[in-house]
């Protein structure tokens, strides 16, 4: 039995058919396709605006349109090249070898290397961070780790059965580092594990990769996102690009610490991890790790703590009585930690450790291959072959210094840092950013151009780090600085006075470039400049 259509439906069909009859059938066929295409384009724009912000998106569109004007792109490229040439501090490559020499130099090559080394800048006591071991290269701790490295220069922990000594060294470096960061405490869970890596960046990369795969297995997240404060290390940007993870950078609070509320607002069903630093590289400030741990635990996501700078200082600073907030595996919610042994651990360059709360997380770091004709293959880190000499050097550094050695070093570093901080605060034209909690002191000025001050300091042989947002400079205090605290403060006072009396760019300085880069609204152009610079430098 059929039921008749209601009158209103028949009327709607008749009026619709009458309206559409005035159009060509092909038009009616293509219209939905064009509408779908338009919707996809609009969706793409909305996504870009959502990710980059309205202002940045508009600037990008405007700049892209301007570059289409004949001659404009050529002019912009020429101006960019001028800046790249200015940034090229390495100078001419005239005389650089382009092929193997016909006859080798034998042992005489060492003489040539010594000659080339003499061209390096005078870095003793003059660099922010960079060299963390005190003294000179020919005695003391320097000499010890150099000998340790050379003794094992031919070794590779990939060959477990051939070099068991290096395998043991790595395992002991990892467990000794873990013990400094809470592995012996009940709150850690008793399963802390990890591996040595080539540096802080690789440690962070591995932690991000492991967290991504762990959260995929645990919660089924296939479109991963991570949330970091703007003060977090740029290694997270690298990890996001390498591992196809959406990265959200959120503002810090008024004290330049990670803003927990801002991070909380960004968390969604795709979030795999959040990040904190102890301390952050720019300003030496420790993020609220306990609050971040509570946040990570409540959402069941990962929390990585960047201890690359603080891992071999904070445990000892706490022992010395400095007010150090919780930062390690005793904080519930912390799932991984990165810590550099080649910084305040005083090990050779190229040694770091990545640690995990348990083996379940770390297993996602490994790569195992079963179908290769070369045999079964499994590798724990990004590198396959790894330099056993560096592992041996790290082990030698830790065993030779011991707890008491690191404690004494930390005492000297912290006292020097507090003296420098007070000295900067006593210069009326300068202000210290935030409340530094370790050995990094960042400072700016509302009176003079801080980048011009940095240029004058460079002319005096100092190599400090220029920062942005806000424009500032920092010094990362090491054992190299302990004997030269007053020299640094005198040179800084003199440099501020020089700029105050004679404002303007220093001949050969980089203040105009830093200043211009900070004011460029098109951040894509700044990114292009950096890539052009790197492309011409390596």
XYZ file of C-alpha atoms in Angstrom:
538
model
C 0.000 0.000 0.000
C 1.475 3.329 -1.075
C 0.970 6.549 0.889
C 0.626 9.786 -1.070
C 3.263 12.487 -0.576
C 2.183 15.450 1.568
C 1.175 18.505 -0.489
C 4.051 20.649 0.784
C 6.600 18.094 -0.447
C 5.056 18.004 -3.933
C 5.074 21.793 -4.000
C 8.751 21.880 -2.913
C 9.751 19.381 -5.626
C 7.889 21.313 -8.304
C 9.394 24.682 -7.352
C 12.908 23.210 -7.054
C 12.736 21.481 -10.439
C 11.384 24.669 -11.981
C 14.264 26.692 -10.527
C 16.965 24.210 -11.598
C 15.553 23.803 -15.129
C 17.001 27.193 -16.107
C 20.590 25.869 -15.626
C 22.661 23.642 -17.915
C 23.004 20.055 -16.655
C 26.824 20.412 -16.766
C 26.608 23.450 -14.466
C 24.503 21.493 -12.011
C 27.055 18.681 -12.123
C 30.118 20.916 -11.585
C 28.623 23.232 -8.941
C 28.909 20.726 -6.055
C 32.487 19.937 -7.088
C 33.434 23.636 -7.051
C 31.669 24.065 -3.706
C 33.634 21.124 -2.278
C 36.910 22.565 -3.599
C 36.104 25.979 -2.118
C 35.270 24.375 1.219
C 38.621 22.557 1.236
C 40.485 25.784 0.435
C 38.658 27.646 3.207
C 39.332 24.796 5.616
C 43.051 24.951 4.770
C 43.121 28.699 5.439
C 41.260 28.287 8.719
C 43.731 25.594 9.798
C 46.684 27.867 8.949
C 45.087 30.742 10.853
C 44.413 28.425 13.797
C 48.038 27.238 13.878
C 49.906 30.455 13.020
C 47.485 33.158 14.108
C 45.600 35.710 12.011
C 48.365 38.346 12.017
C 51.118 35.966 10.911
C 48.883 34.478 8.211
C 47.980 37.881 6.777
C 51.641 38.967 6.782
C 52.634 35.755 4.998
C 49.960 36.238 2.315
C 50.902 39.900 1.824
C 54.625 39.103 1.547
C 53.966 36.262 -0.892
C 51.882 38.641 -3.032
C 54.526 41.390 -2.902
C 57.194 38.954 -4.110
C 55.136 38.376 -7.268
C 55.759 41.985 -8.329
C 58.495 41.996 -11.035
C 61.873 42.841 -9.552
C 60.789 42.719 -5.907
C 61.799 39.105 -5.309
C 65.169 39.741 -6.927
C 65.722 42.778 -4.691
C 64.713 40.865 -1.531
C 67.025 37.964 -2.443
C 69.911 40.386 -2.960
C 69.306 42.026 0.436
C 69.085 38.627 2.112
C 72.408 37.649 0.575
C 74.017 40.777 2.031
C 72.871 39.722 5.501
C 74.062 36.149 4.951
C 77.468 37.439 3.895
C 77.551 39.578 7.041
C 76.746 36.583 9.213
C 79.530 34.547 7.665
C 82.014 34.825 10.496
C 84.204 32.010 9.147
C 85.564 34.242 6.387
C 87.092 33.077 3.157
C 87.594 29.408 2.328
C 90.576 30.126 0.126
C 93.166 27.409 0.514
C 90.749 24.814 1.854
C 91.470 21.330 0.510
C 89.092 19.988 -2.120
C 90.651 16.534 -2.573
C 93.077 14.126 -0.936
C 96.747 15.151 -1.084
C 98.831 13.081 -3.488
C 101.205 12.077 -0.711
C 100.185 11.907 2.932
C 101.963 13.966 5.577
C 102.319 11.149 8.083
C 103.063 12.395 11.596
C 103.672 15.891 10.244
C 99.907 16.270 9.994
C 99.920 16.963 13.744
C 102.085 20.030 13.158
C 99.588 21.333 10.616
C 96.712 20.698 13.016
C 98.486 22.653 15.754
C 98.981 25.496 13.301
C 95.280 25.514 12.362
C 94.266 25.334 16.020
C 96.168 28.544 16.719
C 93.626 30.340 14.518
C 90.783 29.509 16.917
C 89.608 32.342 19.153
C 90.850 32.673 22.710
C 88.036 30.915 24.525
C 89.590 30.377 27.959
C 87.243 32.069 30.428
C 85.591 34.139 27.683
C 82.751 31.942 26.358
C 79.214 31.558 27.611
C 78.968 27.812 28.258
C 80.833 26.113 25.380
C 83.761 24.758 27.464
C 82.738 23.570 30.921
C 85.998 22.059 32.146
C 88.243 24.396 34.118
C 91.917 25.061 33.475
C 93.752 24.485 30.204
C 93.855 21.611 27.744
C 97.235 20.235 28.754
C 96.755 19.358 32.406
C 94.344 18.172 35.078
C 90.883 16.964 34.108
C 91.362 18.027 30.494
C 94.396 15.810 30.136
C 92.674 12.899 31.880
C 89.647 12.698 29.612
C 91.792 13.251 26.493
C 93.864 10.211 27.445
C 90.755 8.163 28.258
C 89.224 9.015 24.870
C 92.385 8.160 22.937
C 92.724 4.825 24.794
C 89.328 3.720 23.432
C 89.224 5.714 20.163
C 88.948 2.524 18.074
C 86.028 1.017 19.984
C 82.334 0.792 19.127
C 79.648 -0.402 21.589
C 77.667 -1.782 18.643
C 80.015 -4.775 18.851
C 78.979 -5.997 22.286
C 81.152 -9.105 22.361
C 84.293 -7.356 21.079
C 84.305 -4.323 23.401
C 82.600 -5.382 26.652
C 84.580 -2.705 28.524
C 82.827 0.108 26.650
C 79.454 -1.604 27.049
C 80.043 -1.635 30.802
C 81.169 2.010 30.798
C 77.940 3.094 29.077
C 75.731 1.096 31.433
C 77.473 2.565 34.469
C 77.303 6.148 33.160
C 73.545 5.690 32.705
C 72.854 4.194 36.146
C 75.124 6.691 37.932
C 73.330 9.565 36.205
C 69.946 8.042 37.025
C 70.956 7.779 40.696
C 71.537 11.548 40.762
C 68.019 12.059 39.421
C 65.959 10.010 41.841
C 66.262 6.394 40.666
C 67.106 5.229 44.194
C 63.985 6.863 45.658
C 60.770 4.858 46.058
C 58.817 7.538 44.183
C 60.692 6.736 40.968
C 59.198 3.244 40.730
C 62.543 1.466 40.628
C 62.680 0.957 36.855
C 64.625 3.996 35.619
C 66.564 3.043 32.477
C 68.209 4.763 29.526
C 71.050 5.080 27.069
C 73.926 7.362 26.166
C 73.540 9.620 23.126
C 75.597 12.108 21.135
C 74.195 15.177 22.884
C 71.133 16.900 24.273
C 69.439 17.181 20.898
C 69.609 13.430 20.259
C 68.418 12.748 23.802
C 65.405 15.005 23.227
C 64.730 13.516 19.794
C 64.700 9.997 21.233
C 62.455 11.010 24.133
C 59.960 12.574 21.726
C 60.034 9.598 19.354
C 59.591 7.129 22.215
C 56.740 9.166 23.705
C 54.999 9.350 20.324
C 55.124 5.592 19.779
C 54.306 4.800 23.417
C 51.199 6.987 23.319
C 50.157 5.427 20.018
C 50.353 1.980 21.588
C 48.725 3.068 24.849
C 45.993 5.437 23.655
C 45.846 4.920 19.889
C 46.961 8.485 19.069
C 47.780 8.676 15.354
C 47.862 12.468 14.886
C 50.301 13.351 17.662
C 50.739 16.821 19.146
C 53.084 18.123 21.840
C 52.969 21.315 23.863
C 56.031 23.242 24.970
C 56.692 26.684 26.488
C 58.350 29.243 24.207
C 61.463 28.951 26.385
C 61.919 25.238 25.582
C 64.887 24.207 23.463
C 64.622 24.337 19.671
C 65.446 20.604 19.569
C 61.702 20.041 20.020
C 61.059 21.876 16.749
C 63.542 19.547 15.094
C 61.830 16.518 16.632
C 58.422 17.771 15.475
C 59.678 18.095 11.897
C 61.503 14.753 11.909
C 58.687 12.727 13.474
C 55.643 14.500 12.010
C 54.287 15.827 15.291
C 52.222 18.986 15.588
C 54.054 21.413 17.875
C 52.316 24.030 19.996
C 54.446 26.707 21.669
C 52.689 28.528 24.500
C 53.728 31.718 26.341
C 55.595 31.680 29.653
C 54.286 33.478 32.733
C 55.520 36.782 34.158
C 58.396 34.973 35.879
C 59.416 33.411 32.542
C 58.382 29.954 33.756
C 56.198 27.518 31.825
C 52.574 28.651 32.148
C 50.731 25.549 33.348
C 47.286 27.040 32.677
C 48.241 27.940 29.093
C 49.558 24.425 28.524
C 46.391 22.930 30.007
C 44.254 24.931 27.581
C 46.117 23.414 24.622
C 45.774 19.769 25.673
C 43.381 17.712 23.554
C 42.813 14.121 22.488
C 45.861 14.244 20.194
C 48.334 15.429 22.844
C 51.115 12.939 23.511
C 53.446 14.989 25.721
C 54.225 18.244 27.464
C 57.658 19.633 28.307
C 59.452 21.404 31.138
C 63.059 22.565 31.589
C 65.287 22.647 34.660
C 66.563 25.152 33.893
C 65.583 26.618 30.513
C 68.454 27.612 28.233
C 67.453 31.268 27.662
C 67.071 32.579 31.211
C 68.265 29.837 33.570
C 64.833 29.498 35.175
C 63.330 26.204 36.370
C 59.819 25.421 35.162
C 57.186 24.248 37.705
C 57.908 20.550 37.170
C 55.594 19.365 39.968
C 52.612 21.204 38.495
C 53.445 19.897 35.035
C 53.712 16.390 36.501
C 50.240 16.694 38.026
C 48.915 17.891 34.667
C 50.532 15.042 32.733
C 49.286 12.466 35.236
C 45.715 13.765 35.133
C 45.576 13.422 31.340
C 47.632 10.237 31.128
C 50.226 11.796 28.802
C 54.028 12.003 28.852
C 56.138 14.700 30.496
C 59.726 15.203 29.395
C 62.080 17.249 31.563
C 65.051 18.883 29.854
C 67.891 18.617 32.380
C 70.624 18.964 29.778
C 72.051 21.951 31.663
C 70.910 21.197 35.181
C 71.458 17.459 35.549
C 74.960 17.709 36.992
C 74.364 20.908 38.991
C 70.914 20.856 40.612
C 71.375 17.647 42.658
C 74.566 19.077 44.140
C 73.174 22.601 44.539
C 70.342 21.115 46.599
C 72.902 19.272 48.731
C 74.692 22.598 49.276
C 71.484 24.155 50.613
C 70.324 26.150 47.595
C 66.495 26.291 47.230
C 65.990 23.870 44.342
C 62.370 22.883 43.532
C 61.563 19.228 42.611
C 62.681 18.416 39.085
C 63.505 14.695 38.672
C 61.893 11.224 38.694
C 60.664 11.723 42.248
C 58.003 13.934 40.638
C 55.051 11.800 39.610
C 54.205 12.311 35.937
C 57.789 12.705 34.707
C 58.241 10.008 32.075
C 61.625 10.941 30.553
C 64.649 13.152 31.213
C 67.556 14.346 29.061
C 70.851 15.281 30.734
C 74.168 16.219 29.124
C 77.302 14.706 30.591
C 79.433 16.889 28.311
C 78.259 20.065 30.039
C 78.548 20.241 33.818
C 79.367 16.518 33.913
C 82.741 17.646 32.485
C 82.842 14.791 29.963
C 84.122 15.046 26.369
C 81.871 16.716 23.807
C 79.294 14.376 22.318
C 78.039 12.652 25.479
C 74.511 12.848 26.882
C 72.012 10.517 28.553
C 68.302 9.958 27.922
C 66.405 8.338 30.796
C 62.903 6.810 31.062
C 60.686 6.025 34.030
C 60.305 2.407 32.926
C 61.242 -0.136 30.271
C 57.780 -0.083 28.723
C 58.410 3.465 27.482
C 62.062 2.950 26.512
C 61.294 -0.078 24.324
C 59.665 2.330 21.865
C 63.059 3.994 21.402
C 64.618 0.893 19.806
C 64.607 -0.128 16.151
C 64.685 -3.847 15.348
C 64.964 -5.195 11.779
C 64.280 -8.873 11.074
C 64.146 -9.104 7.251
C 67.518 -7.617 6.239
C 69.842 -9.878 4.241
C 72.656 -8.589 6.445
C 71.196 -10.452 9.399
C 69.131 -9.542 12.441
C 69.656 -5.920 13.493
C 68.676 -3.933 16.549
C 69.849 -0.455 17.535
C 69.080 1.537 20.701
C 69.738 5.103 19.477
C 69.695 7.133 16.264
C 73.318 6.276 15.494
C 74.337 2.717 14.674
C 78.066 2.830 15.213
C 78.968 5.044 18.151
C 82.333 6.337 19.391
C 83.423 4.203 22.307
C 86.147 6.727 23.082
C 83.566 9.342 24.095
C 81.718 6.845 26.289
C 85.005 5.950 27.966
C 85.769 9.658 28.424
C 82.393 10.242 30.118
C 82.927 7.290 32.446
C 86.426 8.524 33.284
C 85.081 12.015 34.048
C 82.429 10.743 36.461
C 84.621 8.192 38.213
C 87.588 10.548 38.553
C 85.519 13.390 40.054
C 83.087 11.431 42.207
C 80.285 12.984 44.252
C 82.615 15.172 46.275
C 84.322 16.494 43.140
C 81.028 17.539 41.559
C 79.917 19.034 44.861
C 83.012 21.231 45.036
C 82.649 22.258 41.367
C 79.001 23.177 41.908
C 79.904 25.286 44.923
C 82.399 27.301 42.860
C 80.028 27.659 39.891
C 77.049 28.745 42.014
C 79.119 31.278 43.967
C 80.509 32.732 40.731
C 76.989 32.858 39.259
C 75.556 34.717 42.243
C 78.467 37.192 42.128
C 77.877 37.860 38.435
C 74.124 38.225 38.977
C 74.663 40.767 41.769
C 77.257 42.594 39.685
C 74.830 42.925 36.770
C 72.061 44.128 39.090
C 74.433 46.820 40.354
C 74.769 48.283 36.840
C 71.909 50.857 36.680
C 71.372 50.543 32.923
C 70.831 46.764 33.065
C 68.236 44.437 34.565
C 68.324 40.687 35.163
C 65.521 38.722 33.515
C 63.420 36.757 35.982
C 65.007 35.041 38.967
C 67.846 32.801 37.748
C 68.037 29.613 39.798
C 71.277 28.117 38.581
C 74.225 29.312 36.519
C 72.624 31.161 33.609
C 72.060 34.907 33.964
C 70.152 36.743 31.235
C 70.085 40.532 31.209
C 68.567 43.320 29.133
C 68.264 47.089 29.136
C 65.692 49.833 28.699
C 68.443 52.448 28.410
C 70.935 51.133 25.840
C 70.775 48.705 22.905
C 71.723 45.412 24.541
C 72.921 43.991 21.232
C 75.323 46.907 20.849
C 76.597 46.154 24.351
C 77.100 42.558 23.236
C 79.086 43.761 20.213
C 81.392 45.815 22.426
C 81.842 42.813 24.712
C 82.706 40.749 21.633
C 85.401 43.256 20.738
C 86.872 42.568 24.200
C 86.975 38.836 23.451
C 83.760 37.739 25.183
C 81.397 35.313 23.435
C 77.932 35.657 24.970
C 74.524 34.448 23.747
C 72.114 36.906 22.142
C 68.439 36.215 22.967
C 65.088 37.501 21.745
C 61.608 38.121 23.137
C 62.736 40.059 25.052
C 65.966 41.301 23.487
C 68.689 40.285 25.911
C 72.025 38.550 26.394
C 73.013 35.754 28.714
C 76.139 34.213 30.163
C 76.226 30.526 31.081
C 78.728 30.363 33.941
C 81.237 27.489 33.970
C 84.422 26.634 35.838
C 86.221 28.701 33.191
C 84.581 31.835 34.629
C 85.398 31.287 38.304
C 88.774 33.127 38.118
C 87.498 35.974 35.878
C 84.248 37.126 37.513
C 85.506 40.627 38.273
C 87.115 40.989 34.842
C 83.779 40.117 33.221
C 81.860 42.626 35.339
C 84.391 45.399 34.668
C 84.263 44.770 30.906
C 80.451 44.728 31.049
C 80.298 48.038 32.945
C 82.740 49.595 30.490
C 80.799 48.258 27.503
C 77.510 49.683 28.791
C 79.172 53.061 29.326
C 80.689 52.964 25.832
C 77.298 52.345 24.219
C 75.617 54.933 26.434
C 78.129 57.612 25.413
C 78.350 56.542 21.763
C 75.096 54.834 20.745
C 74.959 53.285 17.325
C 76.159 50.156 15.539
C 79.679 48.945 16.233
C 81.788 48.548 13.113
C 81.671 44.857 12.243
C 79.068 44.141 14.918
C 75.854 42.169 14.595
C 73.498 44.438 16.560
C 71.776 45.806 13.406
C 71.115 42.272 12.177
C 69.780 41.019 15.512
C 67.667 44.133 15.876
C 66.280 43.901 12.344
C 65.542 40.187 12.688
C 63.617 40.836 15.889
C 61.476 43.484 14.222
C 60.782 41.559 10.992
C 57.058 40.738 10.989
C 57.571 38.064 8.332
C 59.163 35.267 10.378
C 59.320 33.149 7.242
C 61.903 35.581 5.860
C 63.989 35.253 9.032
C 63.773 31.476 8.653
C 64.958 31.772 5.049
C 67.917 33.857 6.202
C 68.975 31.232 8.719
C 68.695 28.431 6.167
C 70.666 30.403 3.575
C 73.336 31.067 6.195
C 73.564 27.398 7.156
C 73.587 26.275 3.524
C 76.611 28.466 2.854
C 78.387 27.431 6.061
C 78.573 23.662 5.789
